[in-house]
Amino acid sequence: LLWSAIFHDWGKCWPGLAQPKKSDSSQYTYIMHEARSEELVYDVMTRLGIEPVVRKVVGRIVRLHMDPHQKEWSKRSMGRFLHAARVKGNPRTDIWKLVVLHSIADLMGKHEMVNEGEINDRIGLLHRLSDYENPMGNLIYTPLVNGEDLQVMFPTLPLKPLPNQRDNFIGWISE
């Protein structure tokens, strides 16, 4: 999270990205700054010799850090967000949590402009995404019968039938 906190807004410095807001020309908007920030993550962290897997995770957090700002979250948008937060080759499945936590920290760093309702909305989003990802809650799934039980019950059961042995295996089971 520290790396993403450092890099997440660097893209705002990208030449030509800042555009005056239509409602107030003294303020600026930085649409798609997160994509430029992600590019800078890879460039700078590569030069610093940071491992590729760390660069990918930080890059993903930076790229997605604006997503939690959207107001409406349908099941479809939650699924897309969870999918987008995955990093190929990385066993972590909780990167989406880091993105939401980053957005909460970013909100809290905006001094008097932050309101408690926005922070509570993000915390609620964290819970809704968690429920969406794991609809069974904290129940621990255990199979009715595990492989060791099967070996005890059927000592001649082949451990790993090969695909071409499917018919033989089915025949063995039916006997």
Tab-separated table of C-alpha atoms in Angstrom:
chain	number	residue	atom	x	y	z
A	1	LEU	CA	0.000	0.000	0.000
A	2	LEU	CA	2.873	2.375	0.671
A	3	TRP	CA	4.175	2.063	-2.898
A	4	SER	CA	0.687	2.646	-4.308
A	5	ALA	CA	0.213	5.666	-2.034
A	6	ILE	CA	3.419	7.132	-3.417
A	7	PHE	CA	2.637	6.517	-7.101
A	8	HIS	CA	-1.152	6.747	-7.461
A	9	ASP	CA	-1.381	10.376	-8.569
A	10	TRP	CA	1.918	10.808	-10.408
A	11	GLY	CA	0.042	10.531	-13.702
A	12	LYS	CA	-1.558	13.902	-13.013
A	13	CYS	CA	1.778	15.435	-14.029
A	14	TRP	CA	1.569	13.873	-17.496
A	15	PRO	CA	1.824	16.625	-20.130
A	16	GLY	CA	-1.573	17.647	-21.485
A	17	LEU	CA	-3.578	15.495	-19.070
A	18	ALA	CA	-4.846	18.288	-16.795
A	19	GLN	CA	-8.012	19.889	-18.157
A	20	PRO	CA	-9.959	22.788	-16.606
A	21	LYS	CA	-13.254	21.719	-15.072
A	22	LYS	CA	-16.328	22.924	-16.955
A	23	SER	CA	-17.980	24.022	-13.710
A	24	ASP	CA	-14.953	25.967	-12.427
A	25	SER	CA	-12.051	26.772	-14.750
A	26	SER	CA	-9.774	27.489	-11.767
A	27	GLN	CA	-9.894	23.759	-10.902
A	28	TYR	CA	-8.629	20.863	-12.989
A	29	THR	CA	-9.704	17.346	-13.808
A	30	TYR	CA	-7.282	14.530	-14.503
A	31	ILE	CA	-9.276	11.934	-16.404
A	32	MET	CA	-7.331	8.679	-16.870
A	33	HIS	CA	-4.427	9.809	-14.696
A	34	GLU	CA	-4.454	6.348	-13.130
A	35	ALA	CA	-3.349	4.749	-16.432
A	36	ARG	CA	-0.429	7.178	-16.713
A	37	SER	CA	0.437	6.612	-13.054
A	38	GLU	CA	0.545	2.865	-13.704
A	39	GLU	CA	3.042	3.410	-16.536
A	40	LEU	CA	5.236	5.404	-14.177
A	41	VAL	CA	5.014	2.619	-11.559
A	42	TYR	CA	6.560	0.161	-14.012
A	43	ASP	CA	9.223	2.580	-15.237
A	44	VAL	CA	10.393	3.783	-11.830
A	45	MET	CA	10.116	0.479	-9.978
A	46	THR	CA	11.999	-1.310	-12.768
A	47	ARG	CA	14.817	1.217	-12.455
A	48	LEU	CA	14.818	0.674	-8.682
A	49	GLY	CA	15.178	-3.088	-9.210
A	50	ILE	CA	11.841	-3.984	-7.610
A	51	GLU	CA	10.650	-7.527	-8.374
A	52	PRO	CA	8.194	-7.872	-11.285
A	53	VAL	CA	5.467	-9.407	-9.107
A	54	VAL	CA	5.583	-6.405	-6.737
A	55	ARG	CA	5.492	-4.003	-9.695
A	56	LYS	CA	2.424	-5.788	-11.064
A	57	VAL	CA	0.537	-5.631	-7.769
A	58	VAL	CA	1.400	-1.963	-7.172
A	59	GLY	CA	0.554	-1.170	-10.801
A	60	ARG	CA	-2.826	-2.874	-10.463
A	61	ILE	CA	-3.676	-0.989	-7.258
A	62	VAL	CA	-2.674	2.313	-8.885
A	63	ARG	CA	-4.610	1.502	-12.074
A	64	LEU	CA	-7.791	0.673	-10.149
A	65	HIS	CA	-7.569	3.267	-7.380
A	66	MET	CA	-10.337	5.407	-8.891
A	67	ASP	CA	-12.823	2.532	-9.281
A	68	PRO	CA	-14.099	2.637	-5.682
A	69	HIS	CA	-15.194	6.251	-6.307
A	70	GLN	CA	-18.146	5.109	-8.423
A	71	LYS	CA	-21.475	5.372	-6.638
A	72	GLU	CA	-23.427	2.376	-7.927
A	73	TRP	CA	-22.151	-1.189	-7.626
A	74	SER	CA	-24.205	-3.856	-9.367
A	75	LYS	CA	-23.286	-7.519	-9.064
A	76	ARG	CA	-21.874	-7.282	-12.568
A	77	SER	CA	-19.662	-4.293	-11.715
A	78	MET	CA	-18.481	-6.060	-8.550
A	79	GLY	CA	-17.550	-9.148	-10.568
A	80	ARG	CA	-15.690	-7.045	-13.118
A	81	PHE	CA	-13.806	-5.182	-10.421
A	82	LEU	CA	-12.788	-8.382	-8.610
A	83	HIS	CA	-11.641	-9.873	-11.916
A	84	ALA	CA	-9.706	-6.729	-12.889
A	85	ALA	CA	-7.921	-6.757	-9.525
A	86	ARG	CA	-6.385	-10.183	-10.133
A	87	VAL	CA	-2.740	-10.262	-11.190
A	88	LYS	CA	-1.732	-13.150	-13.433
A	89	GLY	CA	0.906	-15.310	-11.786
A	90	ASN	CA	0.220	-13.891	-8.332
A	91	PRO	CA	-1.444	-16.193	-5.799
A	92	ARG	CA	-2.964	-13.256	-3.888
A	93	THR	CA	-6.696	-12.981	-4.434
A	94	ASP	CA	-7.190	-10.025	-2.105
A	95	ILE	CA	-5.643	-7.268	-4.209
A	96	TRP	CA	-9.133	-5.777	-4.559
A	97	LYS	CA	-9.127	-5.235	-0.777
A	98	LEU	CA	-5.880	-3.300	-1.069
A	99	VAL	CA	-7.468	-1.109	-3.767
A	100	VAL	CA	-10.453	-0.283	-1.545
A	101	LEU	CA	-8.239	0.281	1.517
A	102	HIS	CA	-6.045	2.553	-0.605
A	103	SER	CA	-9.124	4.558	-1.628
A	104	ILE	CA	-10.157	4.920	2.033
A	105	ALA	CA	-6.670	6.137	2.982
A	106	ASP	CA	-6.687	8.510	0.005
A	107	LEU	CA	-10.020	9.959	1.137
A	108	MET	CA	-8.774	10.387	4.686
A	109	GLY	CA	-5.726	12.256	3.412
A	110	LYS	CA	-7.861	14.955	1.796
A	111	HIS	CA	-8.058	16.980	5.054
A	112	GLU	CA	-11.301	18.917	5.606
A	113	MET	CA	-12.797	17.934	2.238
A	114	VAL	CA	-13.531	14.397	3.401
A	115	ASN	CA	-16.835	13.563	4.964
A	116	GLU	CA	-17.497	10.598	7.178
A	117	GLY	CA	-20.265	9.364	4.894
A	118	GLU	CA	-17.816	8.786	2.040
A	119	ILE	CA	-15.513	6.768	4.268
A	120	ASN	CA	-18.453	4.730	5.550
A	121	ASP	CA	-19.529	4.129	1.925
A	122	ARG	CA	-16.085	2.655	1.162
A	123	ILE	CA	-16.182	0.473	4.249
A	124	GLY	CA	-19.620	-0.716	3.157
A	125	LEU	CA	-18.212	-1.426	-0.301
A	126	LEU	CA	-15.460	-3.488	1.300
A	127	HIS	CA	-18.118	-5.605	3.033
A	128	ARG	CA	-20.337	-5.932	-0.064
A	129	LEU	CA	-17.406	-7.037	-2.218
A	130	SER	CA	-16.341	-9.506	0.442
A	131	ASP	CA	-19.880	-10.933	0.599
A	132	TYR	CA	-20.020	-11.085	-3.204
A	133	GLU	CA	-16.673	-12.877	-3.396
A	134	ASN	CA	-17.520	-15.308	-0.603
A	135	PRO	CA	-21.306	-15.725	-0.397
A	136	MET	CA	-20.978	-18.526	2.173
A	137	GLY	CA	-19.416	-16.093	4.647
A	138	ASN	CA	-16.913	-17.535	7.039
A	139	LEU	CA	-18.155	-21.102	6.744
A	140	ILE	CA	-15.305	-23.494	6.175
A	141	TYR	CA	-16.002	-25.924	3.398
A	142	THR	CA	-14.805	-29.445	4.057
A	143	PRO	CA	-15.548	-32.292	1.674
A	144	LEU	CA	-17.686	-35.142	2.924
A	145	VAL	CA	-14.998	-37.631	1.941
A	146	ASN	CA	-11.355	-36.805	1.270
A	147	GLY	CA	-8.770	-38.711	-0.747
A	148	GLU	CA	-7.339	-40.518	2.272
A	149	ASP	CA	-10.809	-41.783	3.222
A	150	LEU	CA	-11.308	-43.067	-0.340
A	151	GLN	CA	-7.974	-44.910	-0.241
A	152	VAL	CA	-8.978	-46.619	3.020
A	153	MET	CA	-12.443	-47.512	1.698
A	154	PHE	CA	-11.161	-48.640	-1.724
A	155	PRO	CA	-7.538	-49.808	-1.367
A	156	THR	CA	-7.273	-50.838	-5.046
A	157	LEU	CA	-8.534	-47.469	-6.286
A	158	PRO	CA	-6.027	-45.963	-8.747
A	159	LEU	CA	-4.638	-42.735	-7.290
A	160	LYS	CA	-4.702	-40.648	-10.454
A	161	PRO	CA	-6.548	-42.212	-13.381
A	162	LEU	CA	-5.290	-40.948	-16.709
A	163	PRO	CA	-7.795	-39.504	-19.189
A	164	ASN	CA	-7.423	-42.496	-21.526
A	165	GLN	CA	-8.221	-44.815	-18.611
A	166	ARG	CA	-11.613	-43.170	-18.024
A	167	ASP	CA	-13.648	-46.131	-19.281
A	168	ASN	CA	-11.534	-48.598	-17.296
A	169	PHE	CA	-11.961	-46.464	-14.190
A	170	ILE	CA	-15.737	-46.204	-14.642
A	171	GLY	CA	-15.869	-49.973	-15.162
A	172	TRP	CA	-13.808	-50.519	-12.008
A	173	ILE	CA	-16.163	-48.279	-10.007
A	174	SER	CA	-19.269	-50.035	-11.319
A	175	GLU	CA	-17.869	-53.452	-10.330
